[in-house]
Short mmCIF file of C-alpha atoms in Angstrom, two decimals:
data_model
loop_
_atom_site.label_atom_id
_atom_site.label_comp_id
_atom_site.label_asym_id
_atom_site.label_seq_id
_atom_site.Cartn_x
_atom_site.Cartn_y
_atom_site.Cartn_z
CA MET U 460 199.04 -27.91 51.37
CA SER U 461 199.57 -29.43 54.81
CA ASP U 462 198.02 -28.13 58.03
CA SER U 463 198.95 -24.53 58.67
CA TYR U 464 200.69 -22.96 61.66
CA PRO U 465 199.64 -19.77 63.44
CA LEU U 466 201.73 -16.76 62.46
CA PRO U 467 204.03 -16.08 65.45
CA LYS U 468 202.96 -13.04 67.44
CA ASP U 469 204.25 -14.12 70.86
CA TRP U 470 206.56 -11.21 71.65
CA GLN U 471 208.31 -11.73 74.98
CA TYR U 472 211.01 -9.06 74.71
CA PRO U 473 210.36 -6.00 72.56
CA LEU U 474 213.73 -6.02 70.75
CA ASP U 475 213.51 -9.70 69.83
CA PRO U 476 211.32 -11.31 67.18
CA PRO U 477 208.65 -13.61 68.61
CA PRO U 478 210.34 -16.82 69.83
CA GLY U 479 207.89 -18.77 67.66
CA TYR U 480 210.20 -18.01 64.73
CA LYS U 481 213.07 -19.80 66.46
CA ARG U 482 210.90 -22.89 66.90
CA LEU U 483 209.87 -22.78 63.25
CA ARG U 484 213.49 -22.40 62.07
CA GLN U 485 214.22 -25.65 63.89
CA GLU U 486 211.02 -27.61 63.24
CA ALA U 487 209.30 -26.25 60.11
CA PRO U 488 211.48 -23.67 58.33
CA VAL U 489 209.18 -23.49 55.29
CA CYS U 490 205.60 -23.97 56.42
CA PRO U 491 202.08 -22.69 55.67
CA VAL U 492 200.72 -20.10 58.11
CA ARG U 493 197.25 -18.69 58.62
CA THR U 494 196.88 -14.98 57.90
CA TRP U 495 194.12 -12.51 58.77
CA ASP U 496 192.07 -13.27 55.66
CA GLY U 497 192.15 -17.07 55.99
CA ASN U 498 194.83 -17.56 53.33
CA THR U 499 197.80 -19.84 53.99
CA PRO U 500 200.99 -18.53 52.39
CA TRP U 501 204.32 -20.24 52.99
CA LEU U 502 206.36 -18.71 55.82
CA ILE U 503 210.15 -18.90 55.39
CA THR U 504 212.23 -18.34 58.51
CA ARG U 505 215.84 -19.54 57.94
CA TYR U 506 218.49 -17.14 56.62
CA GLU U 507 219.64 -19.20 53.65
CA ASP U 508 216.05 -19.94 52.61
CA VAL U 509 214.99 -16.28 52.94
CA LEU U 510 218.05 -15.27 50.91
CA ALA U 511 217.13 -17.82 48.23
CA ALA U 512 213.50 -16.70 48.16
CA LEU U 513 214.27 -12.99 47.87
CA GLY U 514 216.74 -13.68 45.08
CA ASP U 515 214.51 -15.99 43.03
CA PRO U 516 212.81 -14.26 40.07
CA ARG U 517 210.01 -16.85 40.18
CA LEU U 518 208.83 -15.28 43.43
CA SER U 519 207.35 -11.91 42.52
CA LEU U 520 206.38 -8.82 44.50
CA ASP U 521 203.63 -8.02 42.00
CA SER U 522 200.70 -7.57 44.38
CA SER U 523 198.13 -8.16 41.63
CA LEU U 524 199.15 -11.80 41.20
CA PRO U 525 196.98 -14.71 42.38
CA GLY U 526 198.07 -15.92 45.79
CA PHE U 527 199.85 -12.70 46.75
CA PRO U 528 199.72 -12.61 50.58
CA HIS U 529 198.16 -9.38 51.80
CA THR U 530 199.29 -8.89 55.37
CA SER U 531 196.32 -6.76 56.48
CA PRO U 532 193.04 -5.23 55.27
CA SER U 533 194.94 -2.02 54.54
CA SER U 534 197.30 -3.95 52.27
CA ALA U 535 194.34 -5.39 50.38
CA ALA U 536 192.87 -1.88 50.04
CA ARG U 537 195.44 -1.14 47.33
CA GLN U 538 193.72 -3.55 44.97
CA GLY U 539 192.14 -1.76 42.00
CA ARG U 540 194.54 1.19 42.31
CA PRO U 541 197.75 1.91 40.42
CA LEU U 542 200.23 -0.46 42.04
CA PRO U 543 202.81 1.39 44.13
CA PHE U 544 206.51 0.98 43.54
CA PRO U 545 207.78 -1.66 44.37
CA PHE U 546 204.58 -3.79 44.13
CA LEU U 547 204.56 -3.60 40.33
CA PRO U 548 204.90 -6.36 37.75
CA ASP U 549 208.61 -7.11 37.57
CA ALA U 550 209.24 -5.47 34.17
CA GLU U 551 207.51 -2.24 35.23
CA TYR U 552 209.28 -2.28 38.57
CA ARG U 553 212.68 -2.61 36.91
CA ALA U 554 211.86 0.31 34.60
CA GLN U 555 210.80 2.58 37.46
CA ARG U 556 213.73 1.49 39.61
CA ALA U 557 216.08 2.50 36.79
CA MET U 558 214.46 5.96 36.82
CA VAL U 559 214.88 6.37 40.58
CA MET U 560 218.23 4.70 41.30
CA PRO U 561 220.40 7.61 40.07
CA GLU U 562 218.70 9.76 42.72
CA PHE U 563 219.93 7.39 45.44
CA ALA U 564 223.39 6.69 44.06
CA PRO U 565 226.31 7.19 46.49
CA ARG U 566 227.53 10.22 44.52
CA ARG U 567 224.20 11.94 45.29
CA MET U 568 223.71 10.58 48.81
CA GLU U 569 227.12 11.16 50.39
CA PRO U 570 227.04 14.95 49.82
CA LEU U 571 223.76 14.99 51.78
CA ARG U 572 225.60 13.93 54.94
CA THR U 573 226.35 17.56 55.85
CA GLN U 574 222.71 18.56 55.34
CA ILE U 575 221.50 15.56 57.36
CA GLN U 576 223.93 16.48 60.14
CA ALA U 577 222.49 20.01 60.22
CA THR U 578 218.95 18.60 60.39
CA VAL U 579 219.85 16.23 63.24
CA ASP U 580 221.52 19.05 65.19
CA GLU U 581 218.54 21.35 64.60
CA VAL U 582 216.04 18.79 65.91
CA LEU U 583 218.30 17.84 68.81
CA ASP U 584 218.70 21.51 69.79
CA ALA U 585 214.92 21.79 70.04
CA MET U 586 214.64 18.61 72.11
CA LEU U 587 217.39 19.70 74.49
CA ALA U 588 215.72 23.09 74.94
CA GLY U 589 212.40 21.48 75.79
CA PRO U 590 211.07 19.72 78.88
CA ARG U 591 212.40 16.52 80.39
CA PRO U 592 211.60 13.73 80.01
CA ALA U 593 211.37 13.98 76.23
CA ASP U 594 209.90 11.53 73.76
CA LEU U 595 212.74 10.30 71.54
CA ILE U 596 210.21 9.26 68.87
CA SER U 597 208.00 12.34 68.41
CA GLY U 598 210.65 14.76 69.66
CA PHE U 599 213.61 13.50 67.65
CA ALA U 600 213.45 10.40 65.41
CA LEU U 601 210.28 11.22 63.46
CA PRO U 602 211.12 14.90 62.88
CA VAL U 603 214.59 13.97 61.61
CA ALA U 604 213.37 11.26 59.26
CA MET U 605 210.44 13.32 57.96
CA ARG U 606 212.51 16.45 57.35
CA VAL U 607 215.16 14.49 55.45
CA ILE U 608 212.69 12.80 53.07
CA CYS U 609 210.60 15.98 52.68
CA ASP U 610 213.67 18.00 51.72
CA LEU U 611 214.74 15.32 49.26
CA LEU U 612 211.33 14.94 47.63
CA GLY U 613 210.41 18.60 47.68
CA VAL U 614 207.53 18.29 50.15
CA PRO U 615 207.00 21.24 52.52
CA ARG U 616 208.12 20.28 56.02
CA ALA U 617 204.88 21.71 57.40
CA ASP U 618 202.95 18.92 55.66
CA ALA U 619 205.05 16.08 57.05
CA GLU U 620 203.02 15.30 60.17
CA HIS U 621 199.76 15.09 58.21
CA LEU U 622 201.35 12.72 55.69
CA HIS U 623 202.84 10.64 58.49
CA VAL U 624 199.47 10.15 60.17
CA LEU U 625 197.96 8.99 56.88
CA SER U 626 200.93 6.65 56.33
CA ARG U 627 200.50 5.10 59.78
CA THR U 628 196.82 4.53 59.04
CA ILE U 629 197.80 2.53 55.96
CA GLY U 630 200.54 0.67 57.82
CA SER U 631 198.29 -0.35 60.72
CA ARG U 632 196.96 -3.89 60.61
CA SER U 633 194.01 -2.72 62.70
CA SER U 634 192.81 -0.23 60.05
CA SER U 635 189.71 -1.38 58.21
CA ARG U 636 189.77 -1.49 54.45
CA GLU U 637 187.47 1.54 54.30
CA VAL U 638 189.68 3.62 56.61
CA ALA U 639 192.80 2.58 54.69
CA GLU U 640 191.16 3.48 51.38
CA GLY U 641 190.35 6.94 52.73
CA ALA U 642 193.97 7.47 53.76
CA LEU U 643 195.17 6.23 50.36
CA ASP U 644 192.81 8.66 48.61
CA ALA U 645 194.14 11.55 50.70
CA LEU U 646 197.78 10.65 49.98
CA ASP U 647 197.13 10.18 46.28
CA GLY U 648 195.44 13.59 46.18
CA TYR U 649 198.35 15.24 47.99
CA PHE U 650 201.01 13.79 45.70
CA GLN U 651 198.93 14.65 42.61
CA LYS U 652 199.12 18.28 43.74
CA LEU U 653 202.89 17.91 44.21
CA LEU U 654 203.15 16.55 40.68
CA ASP U 655 200.98 19.37 39.27
CA ALA U 656 203.16 21.99 40.96
CA ASN U 657 206.28 20.46 39.45
CA LYS U 658 204.68 20.25 36.01
CA ALA U 659 204.12 23.99 36.17
CA GLN U 660 207.62 24.66 37.51
CA PRO U 661 209.89 21.65 38.11
CA GLY U 662 211.94 22.14 41.25
CA ASP U 663 215.50 21.00 41.92
CA THR U 664 214.19 18.12 44.02
CA LEU U 665 213.68 14.41 43.49
CA ALA U 666 210.03 14.98 42.58
CA GLY U 667 210.94 17.86 40.29
CA ARG U 668 213.55 15.85 38.43
CA ILE U 669 211.24 12.85 38.04
CA VAL U 670 208.54 15.10 36.59
CA ALA U 671 210.94 16.92 34.26
CA GLU U 672 212.90 13.88 33.10
CA GLN U 673 210.27 11.12 33.15
CA VAL U 674 206.70 12.47 33.28
CA LEU U 675 206.87 15.39 30.85
CA PRO U 676 208.69 13.36 28.14
CA GLY U 677 206.03 10.63 28.51
CA ARG U 678 208.25 7.92 30.01
CA LEU U 679 206.20 7.72 33.21
CA SER U 680 202.45 8.28 33.57
CA GLU U 681 201.11 10.78 36.07
CA ARG U 682 199.28 8.03 37.97
CA ASP U 683 202.47 6.00 38.28
CA ALA U 684 204.44 9.08 39.33
CA VAL U 685 201.91 9.83 42.08
CA ALA U 686 202.16 6.23 43.34
CA LEU U 687 205.96 6.50 43.20
CA PHE U 688 206.08 9.71 45.26
CA HIS U 689 203.69 8.18 47.78
CA ALA U 690 205.87 5.06 48.10
CA LEU U 691 209.07 7.08 48.48
CA PHE U 692 207.61 9.18 51.28
CA TYR U 693 206.10 6.15 53.01
CA ALA U 694 209.27 4.04 52.87
CA GLY U 695 211.58 7.01 53.25
CA HIS U 696 210.61 8.08 56.75
CA GLY U 697 208.87 5.37 58.79
CA PRO U 698 211.51 2.62 58.78
CA SER U 699 214.32 5.10 59.41
CA ALA U 700 212.50 6.84 62.26
CA TYR U 701 211.57 3.66 64.11
CA MET U 702 215.04 2.23 63.55
CA MET U 703 216.49 5.37 65.14
CA GLY U 704 214.27 4.81 68.16
CA MET U 705 214.74 1.06 68.50
CA GLY U 706 218.48 1.25 67.77
CA ALA U 707 218.94 3.90 70.45
CA LEU U 708 216.89 1.78 72.85
CA ALA U 709 219.06 -1.27 72.14
CA LEU U 710 222.18 0.72 73.01
CA LEU U 711 220.65 2.27 76.13
CA LEU U 712 219.72 -1.21 77.37
CA ASP U 713 223.27 -2.51 76.82
CA PRO U 714 225.80 -0.21 78.56
CA GLU U 715 228.71 -2.41 77.47
CA GLN U 716 227.87 -2.10 73.79
CA LEU U 717 227.03 1.58 74.18
CA GLY U 718 230.54 2.05 75.55
CA VAL U 719 231.93 0.20 72.54
CA PHE U 720 229.97 2.49 70.24
CA ARG U 721 231.04 5.67 72.03
CA ALA U 722 234.70 4.67 71.58
CA MET U 723 234.38 4.28 67.81
CA GLU U 724 236.08 6.95 65.72
CA ASP U 725 236.66 5.19 62.40
CA PRO U 726 233.70 5.78 60.05
CA GLU U 727 233.96 2.18 58.85
CA GLU U 728 233.57 0.95 62.43
CA VAL U 729 230.48 3.12 62.87
CA ALA U 730 229.03 1.84 59.60
CA ALA U 731 229.58 -1.77 60.71
CA ALA U 732 227.96 -1.02 64.08
CA VAL U 733 224.87 0.35 62.33
CA GLN U 734 224.68 -2.84 60.26
CA GLU U 735 224.73 -4.88 63.45
CA LEU U 736 221.94 -2.75 64.93
CA LEU U 737 219.92 -3.35 61.76
CA ARG U 738 220.45 -7.09 62.15
CA TYR U 739 219.61 -7.10 65.84
CA VAL U 740 216.51 -4.89 65.58
CA THR U 741 214.91 -5.43 62.18
CA VAL U 742 212.01 -2.99 62.39
CA SER U 743 210.38 -4.13 59.15
CA HIS U 744 209.00 -7.22 60.85
CA ILE U 745 206.26 -8.13 58.36
CA GLY U 746 207.30 -10.99 56.11
CA ARG U 747 208.51 -9.92 52.66
CA GLN U 748 205.50 -10.71 50.48
CA ARG U 749 205.89 -12.73 47.29
CA ALA U 750 203.72 -14.77 44.92
CA ALA U 751 205.08 -17.76 42.99
CA THR U 752 204.78 -17.38 39.21
CA GLU U 753 206.19 -20.88 38.65
CA ASP U 754 206.76 -23.95 40.79
CA VAL U 755 209.84 -23.39 42.94
CA THR U 756 211.55 -25.39 45.69
CA ILE U 757 212.85 -23.46 48.73
CA GLY U 758 214.46 -25.27 51.65
CA GLY U 759 213.36 -28.61 50.21
CA GLN U 760 209.70 -27.54 50.07
CA LEU U 761 207.82 -27.33 46.77
CA ILE U 762 205.93 -24.04 46.42
CA ARG U 763 203.50 -24.17 43.53
CA ALA U 764 202.68 -21.41 41.07
CA GLY U 765 199.91 -19.22 42.48
CA GLU U 766 200.89 -19.73 46.12
CA GLY U 767 201.99 -16.92 48.41
CA VAL U 768 205.22 -16.56 50.37
CA LEU U 769 206.24 -14.54 53.43
CA ALA U 770 210.05 -14.37 53.72
CA GLN U 771 210.72 -13.38 57.34
CA ALA U 772 213.80 -11.14 57.44
CA ASP U 773 213.80 -10.51 61.21
CA SER U 774 213.82 -14.27 61.81
CA ALA U 775 216.59 -14.76 59.25
CA ASN U 776 218.69 -12.10 60.97
CA ARG U 777 218.58 -14.13 64.20
CA ASP U 778 219.49 -17.48 62.59
CA ALA U 779 222.14 -19.24 64.71
CA ALA U 780 223.31 -21.17 61.63
CA VAL U 781 224.65 -17.88 60.26
CA PHE U 782 225.19 -15.55 63.23
CA THR U 783 227.08 -16.73 66.32
CA ASN U 784 225.08 -15.98 69.47
CA PRO U 785 222.44 -14.22 67.31
CA ASP U 786 220.35 -12.86 70.19
CA LYS U 787 223.31 -10.81 71.48
CA LEU U 788 223.99 -7.30 70.21
CA ASP U 789 227.69 -7.35 69.23
CA LEU U 790 228.91 -4.17 67.53
CA ARG U 791 232.27 -5.86 66.85
CA ARG U 792 230.64 -8.80 65.12
CA GLU U 793 232.48 -9.97 62.04
CA PRO U 794 230.72 -8.50 59.00
CA HIS U 795 227.93 -10.62 57.57
CA ARG U 796 225.18 -9.44 55.31
CA ASN U 797 221.95 -8.91 57.22
CA LEU U 798 218.63 -8.85 55.38
CA ALA U 799 217.14 -5.71 56.93
CA PHE U 800 217.11 -4.01 53.52
CA GLY U 801 216.03 -7.12 51.63
CA HIS U 802 217.91 -8.80 48.80
CA GLY U 803 217.78 -9.26 45.04
CA ILE U 804 216.05 -6.85 42.67
CA HIS U 805 214.00 -5.49 45.56
CA LEU U 806 217.00 -4.55 47.70
CA CYS U 807 215.89 -1.26 49.31
CA THR U 808 216.31 1.58 46.83
CA GLY U 809 216.99 4.16 49.53
CA ARG U 810 219.34 2.10 51.68
CA MET U 811 222.28 4.52 51.20
CA LEU U 812 220.19 7.41 52.50
CA ALA U 813 218.96 5.35 55.45
CA LEU U 814 222.48 4.25 56.39
CA ILE U 815 223.80 7.81 56.33
CA GLU U 816 220.88 8.98 58.49
CA LEU U 817 221.43 6.23 61.05
CA GLU U 818 225.19 6.78 61.23
CA VAL U 819 224.73 10.51 61.79
CA VAL U 820 221.86 10.07 64.26
CA PHE U 821 223.50 7.53 66.58
CA GLN U 822 226.87 9.29 66.59
CA THR U 823 225.33 12.71 67.26
CA LEU U 824 222.80 11.56 69.83
CA PHE U 825 225.31 9.83 72.09
CA ARG U 826 228.06 12.42 71.56
CA ARG U 827 225.88 15.40 72.39
CA ILE U 828 223.93 13.76 75.23
CA PRO U 829 226.47 11.56 77.05
CA THR U 830 224.10 11.07 80.01
CA LEU U 831 221.09 10.03 77.90
CA ARG U 832 219.02 7.36 79.65
CA LEU U 833 215.51 5.91 79.71
CA ALA U 834 213.08 7.88 81.83
CA VAL U 835 210.82 4.91 82.59
CA PRO U 836 211.34 1.17 83.09
CA LEU U 837 211.31 -0.90 79.91
CA GLU U 838 208.00 -2.52 80.81
CA GLN U 839 206.30 0.92 80.81
CA ILE U 840 207.28 1.74 77.22
CA PRO U 841 204.26 1.31 74.89
CA PHE U 842 205.47 -0.71 71.91
CA LYS U 843 203.71 -0.94 68.55
CA LYS U 844 202.80 -4.48 67.58
CA ASP U 845 199.85 -3.87 65.26
CA GLU U 846 201.70 -2.03 62.50
CA ASN U 847 204.03 -3.02 59.70
CA LEU U 848 206.98 -1.44 61.49
CA LEU U 849 208.24 -2.41 64.93
CA GLY U 850 208.70 0.55 67.21
CA ALA U 851 207.42 2.43 70.21
CA HIS U 852 204.48 4.78 70.44
CA GLU U 853 206.61 6.77 72.87
CA LEU U 854 210.18 6.41 74.09
CA PRO U 855 210.61 8.65 77.17
CA VAL U 856 214.22 9.65 77.80
CA THR U 857 216.03 12.09 80.07
CA TRP U 858 219.59 13.21 80.69
#
């Protein structure tokens, strides 16, 4: 492998990926980069190459494979444990995905829109009744996202904050392996208790149905079910919450596009606007991890079996070869498939739920608070740059 490049971390504007990705798209679109543990996986930054990588079955998300690029000590802490969905060997992943997908089918998700609307209004009522300025993250986005996934899974809402803190510990690249292992132990213990409760009396919830239909008949082991519930909670609230915050921030910083959004009445227009926000602010900014099981050529570069790959979706979503004026938020942009939810067999299982949440949240937030604005200058907002999800520690707003 040739000399490696540093992994871009040079944020200059909080809503944009580090400009180092733009340079790499032009100069070295498939190149080795140095990661925290001294390994040198291949970083892929162009849209067409990321699309090809995510769709190639020779590049696996099985985190037990040689060369798999762990993005932090907390990622490596999962070694020796039951692999969480979706980091399973491909055959096992497909089997578990088939068990879960009916739960996230449009026929199940669309009827939840009314319930999600009620949750958003409930949380917004509390924020509006409280002091100003308010924190749009802790006072709105996180409560909405956590209540939605808790209600779906069958987790008591009162436990959500505790589970979120543990999840952030795992998602932080500054957590030591020991600290991450402690958080993993606590989450595994919690979801084992959830499983036990549903074994005794399966509830009419996602967890209850998985236990009744998959665990009790012996199709899914208890250990795998616990890892599955953990993964669904983890992925089911963090990305949505931080996308709510960063998407709202993007609109607040662009009065012209906010005006465009406010004028939208057609649900299809709103859905397209949410897709553009997902392209513009891709909060899952850690490269999609893969390990090559066979030799494969991506973007003209040979990647050998046993080498790791990081397919950088946020970079791909700003590729000027695919998106005209990619660094501009354009809610009327002609539809084009962004990669915020991934691609291929690992296309986000819960994307329908996330899209409904985001559509309801942005419409409700700007309809009910027409004078919403930032309470502090942009440079005073504390952004998260040491976690797997891009977001803000706090997002002070007033009205």
